[in-house]
């Protein structure tokens, strides 16, 4: 693995990334030369569900795994996840990749502004665009559950600003936020009111981000 990639993804982060990955590897006899498909999203459940196959809206990451340590991490997870009945079996799914990348905000912006294509490169790793709206509901939920940790709330703010300022050009509708979240039953109206209040406290001169 390149030194550039190692600088971006520390060994601990790399282990953490693949430790949470659902390794659903393609039948590829030579993974050392053929890139692996990786689906990354906080909304992986809605994207991967066979009932709602939004694969055209995914974030794809191609990893040319030339590092034996990476190969070992892939293999260790393959058996644990290959029996899952509700997801496509030819994808490797890694949640929270944005936590591991220093260029997270740039990836957020490019994933909204580009239709489909690469938005970040390192040797052996290419991040492709997706629509981050699928992650908004999950991050709102996390910000409620882990209120003391501001990481999820900052992600909510970042995604909202991109969606409102760059894509939709107007406040989001509550119905849209619910529609983008596969676990919408877990998202209470009070959760959205909390997010709106927190957003307005942070950005007092801006319009409300979500029409309640």
XYZ file of N, CA and C in Angstrom:
636
model
N 0.845 -1.189 0.000
C 0.000 0.000 0.000
C 0.879 1.238 0.000
N 0.470 2.242 -0.722
C 1.296 3.422 -0.883
C 1.456 4.173 0.431
N 2.583 4.900 0.534
C 2.813 5.706 1.737
C 1.776 6.811 1.840
N 1.316 7.314 0.682
C 0.295 8.367 0.691
C -0.996 7.853 1.318
N -1.383 6.638 0.935
C -2.598 6.076 1.500
C -2.417 5.795 2.978
N -1.231 5.329 3.371
C -0.998 5.051 4.788
C -1.042 6.332 5.611
N -0.616 7.446 5.022
C -0.690 8.710 5.743
C -2.137 9.141 5.927
N -2.965 8.849 4.935
C -4.369 9.235 5.009
C -5.153 8.307 5.915
N -4.900 7.013 5.767
C -5.542 6.011 6.611
C -4.467 5.380 7.476
N -4.421 5.729 8.736
C -3.444 5.116 9.628
C -3.725 3.631 9.743
N -2.744 2.872 10.247
C -2.938 1.432 10.376
C -4.118 1.133 11.281
N -4.256 1.905 12.355
C -5.390 1.686 13.258
C -6.704 1.993 12.553
N -6.725 3.087 11.792
C -7.939 3.435 11.065
C -8.249 2.403 10.001
N -7.189 1.922 9.341
C -7.375 0.915 8.311
C -7.973 -0.344 8.899
N -7.436 -0.777 10.038
C -7.993 -1.955 10.704
C -9.445 -1.702 11.102
N -9.711 -0.515 11.631
C -11.071 -0.199 12.036
C -12.027 -0.184 10.867
N -11.554 0.345 9.728
C -12.396 0.414 8.543
C -12.821 -0.971 8.095
N -11.873 -1.881 8.006
C -12.205 -3.210 7.522
C -12.820 -4.083 8.601
N -12.585 -3.725 9.854
C -13.217 -4.484 10.935
C -14.723 -4.304 10.916
N -15.200 -3.142 10.464
C -16.639 -2.917 10.412
C -17.209 -3.197 9.028
N -16.358 -3.648 8.114
C -16.817 -3.902 6.748
C -17.594 -5.201 6.656
N -18.680 -5.186 5.875
C -19.345 -6.426 5.493
C -18.627 -6.905 4.243
N -17.835 -7.915 4.386
C -17.026 -8.338 3.257
C -17.816 -9.334 2.426
N -18.380 -8.847 1.363
C -19.181 -9.649 0.450
C -18.444 -9.671 -0.883
N -17.316 -10.353 -0.909
C -16.387 -10.253 -2.027
C -16.929 -10.927 -3.280
N -16.595 -10.349 -4.412
C -16.912 -10.966 -5.691
C -16.036 -12.197 -5.889
N -16.487 -13.122 -6.705
C -15.665 -14.265 -7.061
C -14.567 -13.781 -7.998
N -13.456 -13.472 -7.414
C -12.345 -12.899 -8.163
C -11.096 -13.696 -7.819
N -10.576 -14.476 -8.743
C -9.442 -15.336 -8.412
C -8.161 -14.576 -8.137
N -8.100 -13.322 -8.549
C -6.866 -12.572 -8.350
C -7.206 -11.184 -7.839
N -7.536 -11.087 -6.556
C -7.937 -9.807 -5.986
C -6.758 -8.856 -5.879
N -5.528 -9.380 -6.076
C -4.371 -8.506 -5.958
C -4.265 -7.551 -7.151
N -4.891 -7.904 -8.266
C -4.804 -7.036 -9.436
C -6.147 -6.447 -9.828
N -7.237 -7.093 -9.442
C -8.559 -6.598 -9.790
C -9.139 -5.803 -8.625
N -9.611 -4.594 -8.880
C -10.153 -3.791 -7.773
C -11.412 -4.406 -7.194
N -11.604 -4.205 -5.909
C -12.798 -4.658 -5.212
C -13.828 -3.538 -5.193
N -15.085 -3.893 -5.293
C -16.146 -2.902 -5.176
C -16.512 -2.743 -3.710
N -16.582 -1.515 -3.264
C -16.930 -1.231 -1.882
C -18.072 -0.233 -1.876
N -19.104 -0.553 -1.145
C -20.239 0.350 -0.989
C -20.147 0.992 0.383
N -20.128 2.302 0.426
C -19.973 3.005 1.693
C -21.101 4.000 1.853
N -21.844 3.860 2.936
C -22.908 4.822 3.209
C -23.483 4.573 4.574
N -23.826 5.653 5.267
C -24.591 5.490 6.488
C -25.989 4.992 6.177
N -26.399 5.106 4.918
C -27.688 4.598 4.477
C -27.569 3.283 3.738
N -26.594 2.468 4.113
C -26.361 1.211 3.396
C -27.580 0.311 3.411
N -28.358 0.358 4.479
C -29.506 -0.541 4.569
C -30.539 -0.233 3.491
N -30.750 1.046 3.203
C -31.727 1.389 2.165
C -31.157 1.147 0.779
N -29.859 1.319 0.629
C -29.244 1.155 -0.678
C -29.108 -0.321 -1.040
N -28.752 -1.149 -0.077
C -28.486 -2.555 -0.353
C -29.722 -3.428 -0.298
N -30.790 -2.936 0.288
C -31.980 -3.763 0.423
C -32.491 -4.187 -0.943
N -32.786 -5.455 -1.079
C -33.311 -5.949 -2.352
C -34.704 -5.388 -2.622
N -35.342 -4.888 -1.592
C -36.655 -4.273 -1.777
C -36.526 -2.852 -2.329
N -35.375 -2.235 -2.090
C -35.140 -0.878 -2.577
C -33.726 -0.805 -3.156
N -33.503 -1.404 -4.302
C -32.142 -1.524 -4.833
C -31.650 -0.246 -5.507
N -31.213 0.721 -4.705
C -30.753 2.000 -5.248
C -29.253 1.959 -5.535
N -28.801 0.910 -6.180
C -27.368 0.782 -6.396
C -26.822 1.884 -7.291
N -27.676 2.481 -8.125
C -27.198 3.559 -8.975
C -26.893 4.810 -8.163
N -27.312 4.863 -6.914
C -27.098 6.039 -6.076
C -26.022 5.819 -5.019
N -25.191 4.807 -5.230
C -24.243 4.453 -4.183
C -22.913 5.180 -4.319
N -22.155 5.080 -3.254
C -20.758 5.494 -3.281
C -19.932 4.238 -3.490
N -19.167 4.191 -4.553
C -18.346 3.016 -4.833
C -16.885 3.360 -4.600
N -16.186 2.481 -3.965
C -14.766 2.658 -3.716
C -14.039 1.456 -4.274
N -13.119 1.668 -5.175
C -12.351 0.580 -5.732
C -11.026 0.489 -4.993
N -10.759 -0.670 -4.449
C -9.523 -0.895 -3.710
C -8.739 -1.984 -4.418
N -7.560 -1.664 -4.903
C -6.671 -2.678 -5.430
C -5.845 -3.174 -4.260
N -6.192 -4.337 -3.760
C -5.623 -4.817 -2.499
C -4.312 -5.540 -2.758
N -3.221 -4.811 -2.714
C -1.902 -5.404 -2.896
C -1.202 -5.640 -1.566
N -1.827 -5.227 -0.500
C -1.231 -5.339 0.828
C -1.721 -6.620 1.492
N -0.828 -7.531 1.883
C -1.259 -8.788 2.517
C -2.109 -8.560 3.760
N -1.815 -7.494 4.494
C -2.584 -7.205 5.698
C -4.032 -6.878 5.357
N -4.223 -6.141 4.274
C -5.575 -5.824 3.831
C -6.280 -7.083 3.359
N -5.557 -7.910 2.600
C -6.129 -9.174 2.145
C -6.581 -10.024 3.329
N -5.773 -10.058 4.361
C -6.104 -10.845 5.552
C -7.360 -10.307 6.227
N -7.481 -8.989 6.290
C -8.659 -8.393 6.908
C -9.914 -8.691 6.095
N -9.791 -8.637 4.772
C -10.926 -9.006 3.926
C -11.360 -10.438 4.206
N -10.388 -11.347 4.161
C -10.695 -12.768 4.303
C -11.308 -13.084 5.658
N -10.854 -12.391 6.689
C -11.346 -12.663 8.040
C -12.825 -12.356 8.174
N -13.315 -11.389 7.399
C -14.710 -10.992 7.498
C -15.624 -11.697 6.500
N -15.038 -12.309 5.493
C -15.858 -12.857 4.419
C -16.851 -13.892 4.927
N -16.385 -14.848 5.712
C -17.266 -15.913 6.193
C -18.367 -15.379 7.099
N -18.045 -14.317 7.850
C -19.012 -13.795 8.816
C -20.215 -13.159 8.129
N -20.014 -12.671 6.904
C -21.077 -11.896 6.270
C -21.682 -12.531 5.032
N -21.054 -13.573 4.494
C -21.517 -14.092 3.207
C -22.888 -14.752 3.284
N -23.355 -15.069 4.506
C -24.647 -15.731 4.645
C -25.805 -14.753 4.848
N -25.500 -13.471 4.872
C -26.576 -12.497 5.059
C -27.589 -12.617 3.923
N -28.874 -12.795 4.244
C -29.864 -13.040 3.195
C -30.410 -11.782 2.533
N -30.211 -10.622 3.168
C -30.953 -9.441 2.736
C -30.126 -8.445 1.944
N -28.903 -8.800 1.621
C -28.069 -7.860 0.879
C -27.471 -8.547 -0.337
N -27.053 -7.735 -1.292
C -26.412 -8.271 -2.480
C -25.065 -8.874 -2.104
N -24.739 -9.994 -2.702
C -23.583 -10.753 -2.266
C -22.293 -10.392 -2.993
N -22.325 -9.442 -3.890
C -21.104 -9.120 -4.624
C -20.519 -7.771 -4.228
N -20.883 -7.294 -3.043
C -20.369 -6.009 -2.570
C -19.691 -6.173 -1.225
N -18.701 -5.353 -1.015
C -18.103 -5.187 0.298
C -18.616 -3.862 0.839
N -19.176 -3.878 2.032
C -19.794 -2.679 2.586
C -18.992 -2.198 3.786
N -18.572 -0.971 3.746
C -17.835 -0.392 4.865
C -18.555 0.869 5.314
N -18.984 0.898 6.551
C -19.683 2.063 7.073
C -18.673 3.037 7.670
N -19.033 4.304 7.650
C -18.262 5.353 8.311
C -16.912 5.608 7.659
N -16.771 5.351 6.379
C -15.479 5.632 5.757
C -15.110 7.093 5.916
N -16.107 7.958 5.901
C -15.805 9.385 5.990
C -15.079 9.729 7.275
N -15.272 8.925 8.331
C -14.551 9.171 9.575
C -13.058 8.942 9.410
N -12.684 8.109 8.436
C -11.291 7.742 8.278
C -10.544 8.645 7.302
N -11.259 9.469 6.575
C -10.633 10.297 5.558
C -10.543 11.747 6.007
N -9.361 12.309 5.897
C -9.179 13.701 6.279
C -9.945 14.637 5.343
N -10.163 14.183 4.110
C -10.823 15.021 3.106
C -12.334 14.859 3.141
N -12.902 14.579 4.312
C -14.320 14.254 4.402
C -15.211 15.354 3.812
N -14.960 16.591 4.187
C -15.829 17.669 3.717
C -15.758 17.808 2.206
N -14.568 17.635 1.635
C -14.427 17.722 0.184
C -15.200 16.597 -0.493
N -15.163 15.403 0.117
C -15.909 14.282 -0.445
C -17.402 14.566 -0.373
N -17.860 15.126 0.750
C -19.274 15.493 0.868
C -19.669 16.426 -0.275
N -18.874 17.455 -0.487
C -19.213 18.435 -1.513
C -19.233 17.815 -2.899
N -18.206 17.058 -3.224
C -18.132 16.469 -4.553
C -19.217 15.435 -4.774
N -19.586 14.719 -3.721
C -20.592 13.678 -3.887
C -21.960 14.270 -4.199
N -22.181 15.503 -3.806
C -23.427 16.177 -4.139
C -23.326 16.861 -5.499
N -22.197 17.495 -5.764
C -22.094 18.349 -6.941
C -21.829 17.591 -8.231
N -21.208 16.425 -8.137
C -20.933 15.635 -9.328
C -22.054 14.633 -9.548
N -22.271 14.270 -10.793
C -23.299 13.274 -11.060
C -22.792 11.890 -10.673
N -21.767 11.411 -11.341
C -21.150 10.156 -10.933
C -19.739 10.153 -11.469
N -18.791 9.889 -10.609
C -17.406 9.863 -11.033
C -16.491 9.962 -9.840
N -15.193 9.840 -10.064
C -14.255 9.877 -8.942
C -14.184 11.268 -8.334
N -14.148 11.332 -7.018
C -14.020 12.633 -6.354
C -12.813 12.682 -5.429
N -12.104 11.574 -5.259
C -10.897 11.574 -4.425
C -10.061 10.374 -4.786
N -8.744 10.555 -4.834
C -7.848 9.477 -5.222
C -6.707 9.314 -4.228
N -6.284 8.094 -4.030
C -4.966 7.756 -3.519
C -4.610 6.478 -4.250
N -3.360 6.141 -4.283
C -2.973 4.928 -4.997
C -3.682 3.715 -4.399
N -4.411 3.005 -5.218
C -5.133 1.835 -4.738
C -6.499 2.132 -4.172
N -6.899 3.404 -4.142
C -8.190 3.742 -3.547
C -8.805 4.912 -4.312
N -9.951 4.681 -4.894
C -10.671 5.746 -5.592
C -12.065 5.841 -5.013
N -12.440 7.013 -4.544
C -13.759 7.229 -3.965
C -14.659 7.831 -5.037
N -15.820 7.225 -5.220
C -16.759 7.690 -6.229
C -17.949 8.362 -5.573
N -18.655 9.140 -6.360
C -19.698 9.983 -5.802
C -20.963 9.208 -5.465
N -21.717 9.768 -4.558
C -23.038 9.271 -4.215
C -23.892 10.464 -3.809
N -25.103 10.220 -3.488
C -25.951 11.271 -2.944
C -25.993 11.095 -1.435
N -25.401 12.031 -0.701
C -25.263 11.880 0.748
C -26.574 12.081 1.498
N -27.645 12.387 0.765
C -28.919 12.543 1.459
C -29.321 11.251 2.161
N -28.851 10.094 1.646
C -29.204 8.827 2.276
C -28.589 8.693 3.669
N -27.570 9.504 3.972
C -26.932 9.405 5.277
C -27.496 10.403 6.280
N -28.287 11.347 5.815
C -28.750 12.413 6.699
C -29.544 11.875 7.881
N -30.530 11.027 7.628
C -31.354 10.500 8.714
C -30.554 9.721 9.729
N -29.613 8.906 9.243
C -28.787 8.116 10.153
C -27.933 9.012 11.035
N -27.382 10.080 10.462
C -26.554 10.981 11.259
C -27.391 11.784 12.248
N -28.613 12.145 11.872
C -29.500 12.810 12.830
C -29.760 11.889 14.012
N -30.059 10.640 13.715
C -30.321 9.667 14.781
C -29.107 9.498 15.682
N -27.923 9.420 15.097
C -26.707 9.267 15.899
C -26.455 10.489 16.764
N -26.754 11.665 16.225
C -26.533 12.879 17.012
C -27.455 12.926 18.222
N -28.631 12.294 18.119
C -29.551 12.228 19.254
C -29.058 11.214 20.275
N -28.621 10.068 19.796
C -28.194 8.990 20.693
C -26.899 9.328 21.408
N -26.003 10.044 20.729
C -24.694 10.350 21.297
C -24.531 11.859 21.391
N -25.412 12.471 22.157
C -25.451 13.921 22.235
C -24.166 14.558 22.708
N -23.425 13.862 23.579
C -22.188 14.425 24.106
C -21.080 14.446 23.060
N -21.206 13.588 22.055
C -20.229 13.525 20.974
C -20.747 14.364 19.813
N -20.041 15.435 19.504
C -20.515 16.374 18.492
C -20.189 15.950 17.064
N -19.503 14.816 16.897
C -19.097 14.401 15.553
C -20.293 14.208 14.640
N -21.294 13.467 15.111
C -22.475 13.208 14.283
C -23.217 14.504 13.974
N -23.311 15.402 14.951
C -24.006 16.667 14.727
C -23.289 17.499 13.668
N -21.957 17.487 13.708
C -21.198 18.214 12.692
C -21.445 17.625 11.306
N -21.579 16.307 11.233
C -21.890 15.680 9.947
C -23.272 16.104 9.463
N -24.222 16.160 10.391
C -25.570 16.607 10.032
C -25.509 18.008 9.436
N -24.799 18.904 10.111
C -24.689 20.276 9.618
C -24.051 20.305 8.226
N -22.987 19.524 8.043
C -22.283 19.520 6.759
C -23.188 19.031 5.635
N -23.912 17.949 5.887
C -24.790 17.400 4.852
C -25.943 18.354 4.558
N -26.526 18.937 5.612
C -27.630 19.883 5.417
C -27.180 21.073 4.580
N -26.027 21.625 4.899
C -25.550 22.810 4.177
C -25.340 22.495 2.695
N -24.825 21.307 2.412
C -24.612 20.923 1.017
C -25.941 20.749 0.300
N -26.864 20.047 0.944
C -28.160 19.799 0.314
C -28.939 21.095 0.107
N -28.955 21.940 1.129
C -29.739 23.174 1.059
C -29.070 24.204 0.150
N -27.768 24.403 0.325
C -27.082 25.476 -0.398
C -26.746 25.109 -1.839
N -26.327 23.864 -2.055
C -25.780 23.502 -3.358
C -26.739 22.718 -4.246
N -27.618 21.923 -3.634
C -28.437 21.053 -4.466
C -29.868 21.550 -4.603
N -30.546 21.735 -3.486
C -31.970 22.062 -3.554
C -32.255 23.559 -3.575
N -31.360 24.345 -3.014
C -31.504 25.807 -3.003
C -32.693 26.278 -2.175
N -33.214 25.418 -1.320
C -34.310 25.806 -0.424
C -34.324 24.816 0.738
N -35.013 25.152 1.834
C -35.044 24.238 2.981
C -35.572 22.859 2.599
N -35.102 21.853 3.316
C -35.542 20.481 3.072
C -36.937 20.274 3.646
N -37.687 19.406 3.040
C -38.994 19.035 3.556
C -38.855 17.852 4.500
N -39.659 17.850 5.556
C -39.626 16.734 6.504
C -39.904 15.419 5.790
N -40.838 15.436 4.865
C -41.186 14.205 4.145
C -39.996 13.647 3.380
N -39.143 14.528 2.867
C -37.957 14.067 2.157
C -36.969 13.419 3.114
N -36.756 14.048 4.264
C -35.813 13.497 5.242
C -36.238 12.096 5.659
N -37.527 11.918 5.898
C -38.032 10.593 6.264
C -37.887 9.607 5.102
N -38.160 10.059 3.894
C -38.102 9.168 2.734
C -36.689 8.672 2.468
N -35.695 9.469 2.832
C -34.312 9.080 2.579
C -33.759 8.127 3.631
N -34.496 7.867 4.701
C -33.971 7.100 5.835
C -34.737 5.797 5.954
N -34.037 4.677 5.814
C -34.708 3.372 5.834
C -35.295 3.049 7.200
N -34.697 3.593 8.275
C -35.206 3.366 9.633
C -36.010 4.572 10.106
N -36.847 5.082 9.223
C -37.553 6.344 9.508
C -38.427 6.266 10.748
N -38.857 5.067 11.141
C -39.699 4.937 12.333
C -38.940 5.329 13.593
N -37.601 5.299 13.537
C -36.788 5.665 14.696
C -36.567 7.168 14.801
N -36.985 7.905 13.784
C -36.737 9.340 13.751
C -38.005 10.073 14.174
N -37.992 10.604 15.383
C -39.173 11.264 15.932
C -39.213 12.736 15.504
N -40.402 13.335 15.485
C -40.496 14.767 15.169
C -39.635 15.626 16.091
N -39.541 15.233 17.362
C -38.705 15.990 18.295
C -37.233 15.951 17.893
N -36.812 14.856 17.259
C -35.428 14.762 16.802
C -35.141 15.826 15.747
N -36.077 16.002 14.826
C -35.890 17.007 13.782
C -35.954 18.417 14.355
N -36.833 18.625 15.334
C -36.899 19.943 15.975
C -35.583 20.252 16.695
N -34.994 19.235 17.304
C -33.702 19.408 17.979
C -32.621 19.813 16.976
N -32.600 19.147 15.832
C -31.594 19.445 14.813
C -31.768 20.861 14.278
N -33.008 21.242 14.014
C -33.267 22.590 13.506
C -32.825 23.638 14.524
N -33.143 23.415 15.798
C -32.746 24.364 16.845
C -31.229 24.445 16.965
N -30.563 23.293 16.912
C -29.103 23.275 17.012
C -28.467 23.966 15.811
N -29.043 23.749 14.635
C -28.526 24.378 13.421
C -28.688 25.894 13.486
N -29.852 26.351 13.915
C -30.094 27.789 13.987
C -29.243 28.452 15.061
N -28.925 27.702 16.127
C -28.024 28.244 17.143
C -26.611 28.394 16.590
N -26.202 27.452 15.752
C -24.867 27.514 15.157
C -24.801 28.555 14.041
N -25.857 28.644 13.242
C -25.884 29.554 12.095
C -27.098 30.482 12.220
N -27.043 31.460 13.134
C -28.223 32.274 13.448
C -28.691 33.161 12.300
N -27.839 33.420 11.335
C -28.212 34.311 10.241
C -28.745 33.571 9.018
N -28.902 32.272 9.131
C -29.376 31.487 7.996
C -30.825 31.065 8.206
N -31.491 30.758 7.106
C -32.871 30.296 7.177
C -32.938 28.906 7.798
N -34.124 28.548 8.270
C -34.292 27.215 8.836
C -33.948 26.165 7.783
N -33.177 25.127 8.140
C -32.727 24.164 7.137
C -33.776 23.131 6.762
N -34.730 22.873 7.673
C -35.767 21.872 7.444
C -37.112 22.505 7.768
N -38.049 22.431 6.839
C -39.385 22.968 7.073
C -40.179 21.983 7.909
N -40.457 22.353 9.155
C -41.144 21.448 10.076
C -42.658 21.535 9.898
